[in-house]
Amino acid sequence: MVSAIVELFSIRSPVPLFGSIRGGPAAAVYHLVYVALYFLLGFGLYKARPWAYRLVFAATAVYTLDRLVLVLDTRALEAYLAALLGKYGVAAGGPETGLIVKVGMLAAGLSAACWWGFAGYAFLRREYFQRNRQSGSPVKG
């Protein structure tokens, strides 16, 4: 739920898509998709809804695909990082920029790995969602 709120506050922030930095309606739609995804996921997990179990895997797939597109599109990643560095007065294009791009790729990979770890945890706890289907209320403990 916190991720949905943070994503909502960044709705006007540009995003790296398809080789460049996109702002305006494209960025807004991008952020709104994640707002909806995070909100539904948070609500469904909190209430232990049976559909939330499947949504965990769908969200993991969407997030993984998004990170994969970012990592494979180095031009967009470089443009995005250059824009971020420019906000802090750091000129892009120096020798450290290559290292920063590699760190950005590593961070994207690690965040996707964390999603897969959570999906694995949800898989191990799938009875939590199945019991809720039978009782109609969240399982305590």
PDB file of C-alpha atoms in Angstrom:
ATOM      1  CA  MET A   1       0.000   0.000   0.000  1.00  0.00           C
ATOM      2  CA  VAL A   2       2.898   2.338   0.785  1.00  0.00           C
ATOM      3  CA  SER A   3       4.359   1.570  -2.645  1.00  0.00           C
ATOM      4  CA  ALA A   4       1.058   2.601  -4.236  1.00  0.00           C
ATOM      5  CA  ILE A   5       1.142   5.932  -2.397  1.00  0.00           C
ATOM      6  CA  VAL A   6       4.771   6.583  -3.330  1.00  0.00           C
ATOM      7  CA  GLU A   7       4.020   5.696  -6.944  1.00  0.00           C
ATOM      8  CA  LEU A   8       1.022   8.033  -6.902  1.00  0.00           C
ATOM      9  CA  PHE A   9       3.170  10.926  -5.700  1.00  0.00           C
ATOM     10  CA  SER A  10       5.630  10.292  -8.524  1.00  0.00           C
ATOM     11  CA  ILE A  11       2.956  10.246 -11.228  1.00  0.00           C
ATOM     12  CA  ARG A  12       4.512  13.243 -13.007  1.00  0.00           C
ATOM     13  CA  SER A  13       8.035  11.765 -12.893  1.00  0.00           C
ATOM     14  CA  PRO A  14       9.481  10.719 -16.226  1.00  0.00           C
ATOM     15  CA  VAL A  15      10.288   7.051 -16.773  1.00  0.00           C
ATOM     16  CA  PRO A  16      12.793   5.270 -19.003  1.00  0.00           C
ATOM     17  CA  LEU A  17      10.852   3.586 -21.801  1.00  0.00           C
ATOM     18  CA  PHE A  18      11.757   2.452 -25.294  1.00  0.00           C
ATOM     19  CA  GLY A  19      15.157   4.065 -25.607  1.00  0.00           C
ATOM     20  CA  SER A  20      14.495   7.428 -23.976  1.00  0.00           C
ATOM     21  CA  ILE A  21      12.928   9.212 -21.050  1.00  0.00           C
ATOM     22  CA  ARG A  22       9.144   9.504 -21.359  1.00  0.00           C
ATOM     23  CA  GLY A  23       7.085  12.040 -19.504  1.00  0.00           C
ATOM     24  CA  GLY A  24       3.537  13.322 -19.771  1.00  0.00           C
ATOM     25  CA  PRO A  25       0.700  10.879 -20.461  1.00  0.00           C
ATOM     26  CA  ALA A  26       3.005   7.894 -21.079  1.00  0.00           C
ATOM     27  CA  ALA A  27       4.661   8.311 -17.681  1.00  0.00           C
ATOM     28  CA  ALA A  28       1.305   8.914 -15.991  1.00  0.00           C
ATOM     29  CA  VAL A  29      -0.137   5.698 -17.427  1.00  0.00           C
ATOM     30  CA  TYR A  30       3.013   3.815 -16.400  1.00  0.00           C
ATOM     31  CA  HIS A  31       2.735   5.081 -12.826  1.00  0.00           C
ATOM     32  CA  LEU A  32      -1.039   4.513 -12.669  1.00  0.00           C
ATOM     33  CA  VAL A  33      -0.607   0.883 -13.697  1.00  0.00           C
ATOM     34  CA  TYR A  34       1.782   0.404 -10.798  1.00  0.00           C
ATOM     35  CA  VAL A  35      -0.490   2.333  -8.399  1.00  0.00           C
ATOM     36  CA  ALA A  36      -3.364   0.002  -9.236  1.00  0.00           C
ATOM     37  CA  LEU A  37      -1.162  -3.085  -9.081  1.00  0.00           C
ATOM     38  CA  TYR A  38       0.375  -2.197  -5.715  1.00  0.00           C
ATOM     39  CA  PHE A  39      -2.938  -1.132  -4.198  1.00  0.00           C
ATOM     40  CA  LEU A  40      -4.755  -4.287  -5.299  1.00  0.00           C
ATOM     41  CA  LEU A  41      -1.871  -6.438  -4.169  1.00  0.00           C
ATOM     42  CA  GLY A  42      -1.674  -4.741  -0.768  1.00  0.00           C
ATOM     43  CA  PHE A  43      -5.416  -4.956  -0.197  1.00  0.00           C
ATOM     44  CA  GLY A  44      -5.645  -8.552  -1.393  1.00  0.00           C
ATOM     45  CA  LEU A  45      -2.738  -9.698   0.739  1.00  0.00           C
ATOM     46  CA  TYR A  46      -3.985  -7.876   3.829  1.00  0.00           C
ATOM     47  CA  LYS A  47      -7.449  -9.386   3.490  1.00  0.00           C
ATOM     48  CA  ALA A  48      -6.056 -12.761   2.324  1.00  0.00           C
ATOM     49  CA  ARG A  49      -8.239 -12.804  -0.758  1.00  0.00           C
ATOM     50  CA  PRO A  50      -7.857 -15.907  -2.934  1.00  0.00           C
ATOM     51  CA  TRP A  51      -7.313 -13.761  -6.039  1.00  0.00           C
ATOM     52  CA  ALA A  52      -4.362 -12.064  -4.344  1.00  0.00           C
ATOM     53  CA  TYR A  53      -2.407 -15.310  -4.524  1.00  0.00           C
ATOM     54  CA  ARG A  54      -2.618 -15.277  -8.318  1.00  0.00           C
ATOM     55  CA  LEU A  55      -2.010 -11.531  -8.407  1.00  0.00           C
ATOM     56  CA  VAL A  56       1.324 -12.002  -6.631  1.00  0.00           C
ATOM     57  CA  PHE A  57       2.561 -14.037  -9.586  1.00  0.00           C
ATOM     58  CA  ALA A  58       1.041 -11.705 -12.174  1.00  0.00           C
ATOM     59  CA  ALA A  59       2.619  -8.679 -10.471  1.00  0.00           C
ATOM     60  CA  THR A  60       5.936 -10.495 -10.266  1.00  0.00           C
ATOM     61  CA  ALA A  61       5.791 -11.223 -13.982  1.00  0.00           C
ATOM     62  CA  VAL A  62       4.884  -7.608 -14.839  1.00  0.00           C
ATOM     63  CA  TYR A  63       7.623  -6.214 -12.614  1.00  0.00           C
ATOM     64  CA  THR A  64      10.200  -8.684 -13.937  1.00  0.00           C
ATOM     65  CA  LEU A  65       9.325  -7.815 -17.524  1.00  0.00           C
ATOM     66  CA  ASP A  66       9.573  -4.108 -16.714  1.00  0.00           C
ATOM     67  CA  ARG A  67      13.009  -4.537 -15.119  1.00  0.00           C
ATOM     68  CA  LEU A  68      14.150  -6.769 -17.967  1.00  0.00           C
ATOM     69  CA  VAL A  69      13.150  -4.146 -20.534  1.00  0.00           C
ATOM     70  CA  LEU A  70      15.063  -1.538 -18.519  1.00  0.00           C
ATOM     71  CA  VAL A  71      18.212  -3.654 -18.236  1.00  0.00           C
ATOM     72  CA  LEU A  72      18.170  -4.669 -21.889  1.00  0.00           C
ATOM     73  CA  ASP A  73      17.556  -1.083 -23.053  1.00  0.00           C
ATOM     74  CA  THR A  74      20.877   0.402 -21.966  1.00  0.00           C
ATOM     75  CA  ARG A  75      20.244   3.573 -23.968  1.00  0.00           C
ATOM     76  CA  ALA A  76      17.125   4.326 -21.906  1.00  0.00           C
ATOM     77  CA  LEU A  77      18.905   3.388 -18.685  1.00  0.00           C
ATOM     78  CA  GLU A  78      21.831   5.685 -19.515  1.00  0.00           C
ATOM     79  CA  ALA A  79      19.463   8.540 -20.389  1.00  0.00           C
ATOM     80  CA  TYR A  80      17.500   8.007 -17.185  1.00  0.00           C
ATOM     81  CA  LEU A  81      20.620   7.926 -15.019  1.00  0.00           C
ATOM     82  CA  ALA A  82      22.043  10.983 -16.824  1.00  0.00           C
ATOM     83  CA  ALA A  83      18.842  12.877 -16.022  1.00  0.00           C
ATOM     84  CA  LEU A  84      19.029  11.795 -12.389  1.00  0.00           C
ATOM     85  CA  LEU A  85      22.698  12.717 -12.110  1.00  0.00           C
ATOM     86  CA  GLY A  86      22.023  16.068 -13.784  1.00  0.00           C
ATOM     87  CA  LYS A  87      19.649  16.974 -10.941  1.00  0.00           C
ATOM     88  CA  TYR A  88      22.595  16.748  -8.549  1.00  0.00           C
ATOM     89  CA  GLY A  89      25.063  18.597 -10.753  1.00  0.00           C
ATOM     90  CA  VAL A  90      26.985  15.515 -11.844  1.00  0.00           C
ATOM     91  CA  ALA A  91      27.906  15.493 -15.512  1.00  0.00           C
ATOM     92  CA  ALA A  92      27.104  12.238 -17.270  1.00  0.00           C
ATOM     93  CA  GLY A  93      29.582  10.723 -19.662  1.00  0.00           C
ATOM     94  CA  GLY A  94      32.552  10.447 -17.329  1.00  0.00           C
ATOM     95  CA  PRO A  95      34.271   7.193 -16.456  1.00  0.00           C
ATOM     96  CA  GLU A  96      32.076   6.741 -13.403  1.00  0.00           C
ATOM     97  CA  THR A  97      28.930   6.759 -15.562  1.00  0.00           C
ATOM     98  CA  GLY A  98      29.641   3.219 -16.782  1.00  0.00           C
ATOM     99  CA  LEU A  99      29.898   2.060 -13.194  1.00  0.00           C
ATOM    100  CA  ILE A 100      26.660   3.816 -12.298  1.00  0.00           C
ATOM    101  CA  VAL A 101      24.889   2.121 -15.221  1.00  0.00           C
ATOM    102  CA  LYS A 102      26.182  -1.263 -14.015  1.00  0.00           C
ATOM    103  CA  VAL A 103      24.984  -0.513 -10.491  1.00  0.00           C
ATOM    104  CA  GLY A 104      21.586   0.482 -11.920  1.00  0.00           C
ATOM    105  CA  MET A 105      21.405  -2.814 -13.788  1.00  0.00           C
ATOM    106  CA  LEU A 106      22.374  -4.719 -10.652  1.00  0.00           C
ATOM    107  CA  ALA A 107      19.739  -2.867  -8.621  1.00  0.00           C
ATOM    108  CA  ALA A 108      17.084  -3.686 -11.223  1.00  0.00           C
ATOM    109  CA  GLY A 109      18.093  -7.350 -11.145  1.00  0.00           C
ATOM    110  CA  LEU A 110      18.116  -7.484  -7.354  1.00  0.00           C
ATOM    111  CA  SER A 111      14.701  -5.858  -7.076  1.00  0.00           C
ATOM    112  CA  ALA A 112      13.278  -8.411  -9.526  1.00  0.00           C
ATOM    113  CA  ALA A 113      14.936 -11.186  -7.503  1.00  0.00           C
ATOM    114  CA  CYS A 114      13.238  -9.835  -4.363  1.00  0.00           C
ATOM    115  CA  TRP A 115       9.864 -10.028  -6.115  1.00  0.00           C
ATOM    116  CA  TRP A 116      10.593 -13.648  -7.028  1.00  0.00           C
ATOM    117  CA  GLY A 117      11.568 -14.322  -3.421  1.00  0.00           C
ATOM    118  CA  PHE A 118       8.243 -12.916  -2.267  1.00  0.00           C
ATOM    119  CA  ALA A 119       6.401 -14.967  -4.883  1.00  0.00           C
ATOM    120  CA  GLY A 120       8.204 -18.046  -3.562  1.00  0.00           C
ATOM    121  CA  TYR A 121       7.136 -17.150  -0.034  1.00  0.00           C
ATOM    122  CA  ALA A 122       3.526 -16.740  -1.196  1.00  0.00           C
ATOM    123  CA  PHE A 123       3.754 -20.134  -2.862  1.00  0.00           C
ATOM    124  CA  LEU A 124       4.935 -21.702   0.385  1.00  0.00           C
ATOM    125  CA  ARG A 125       2.095 -19.985   2.266  1.00  0.00           C
ATOM    126  CA  ARG A 126      -0.617 -20.718  -0.326  1.00  0.00           C
ATOM    127  CA  GLU A 127      -2.776 -22.465   2.282  1.00  0.00           C
ATOM    128  CA  TYR A 128      -3.287 -19.036   3.872  1.00  0.00           C
ATOM    129  CA  PHE A 129      -5.293 -18.005   0.811  1.00  0.00           C
ATOM    130  CA  GLN A 130      -7.032 -21.368   0.426  1.00  0.00           C
ATOM    131  CA  ARG A 131      -8.226 -21.446   4.044  1.00  0.00           C
ATOM    132  CA  ASN A 132      -9.588 -17.936   3.645  1.00  0.00           C
ATOM    133  CA  ARG A 133     -11.645 -19.099   0.671  1.00  0.00           C
ATOM    134  CA  GLN A 134     -13.351 -21.665   2.895  1.00  0.00           C
ATOM    135  CA  SER A 135     -13.893 -19.519   5.982  1.00  0.00           C
ATOM    136  CA  GLY A 136     -14.560 -16.156   4.324  1.00  0.00           C
ATOM    137  CA  SER A 137     -12.300 -14.278   6.726  1.00  0.00           C
ATOM    138  CA  PRO A 138      -8.564 -13.718   7.073  1.00  0.00           C
ATOM    139  CA  VAL A 139      -6.656 -16.390   8.922  1.00  0.00           C
ATOM    140  CA  LYS A 140      -5.052 -15.181  12.136  1.00  0.00           C
ATOM    141  CA  GLY A 141      -1.500 -16.219  12.929  1.00  0.00           C
TER     142      GLY A 141
END
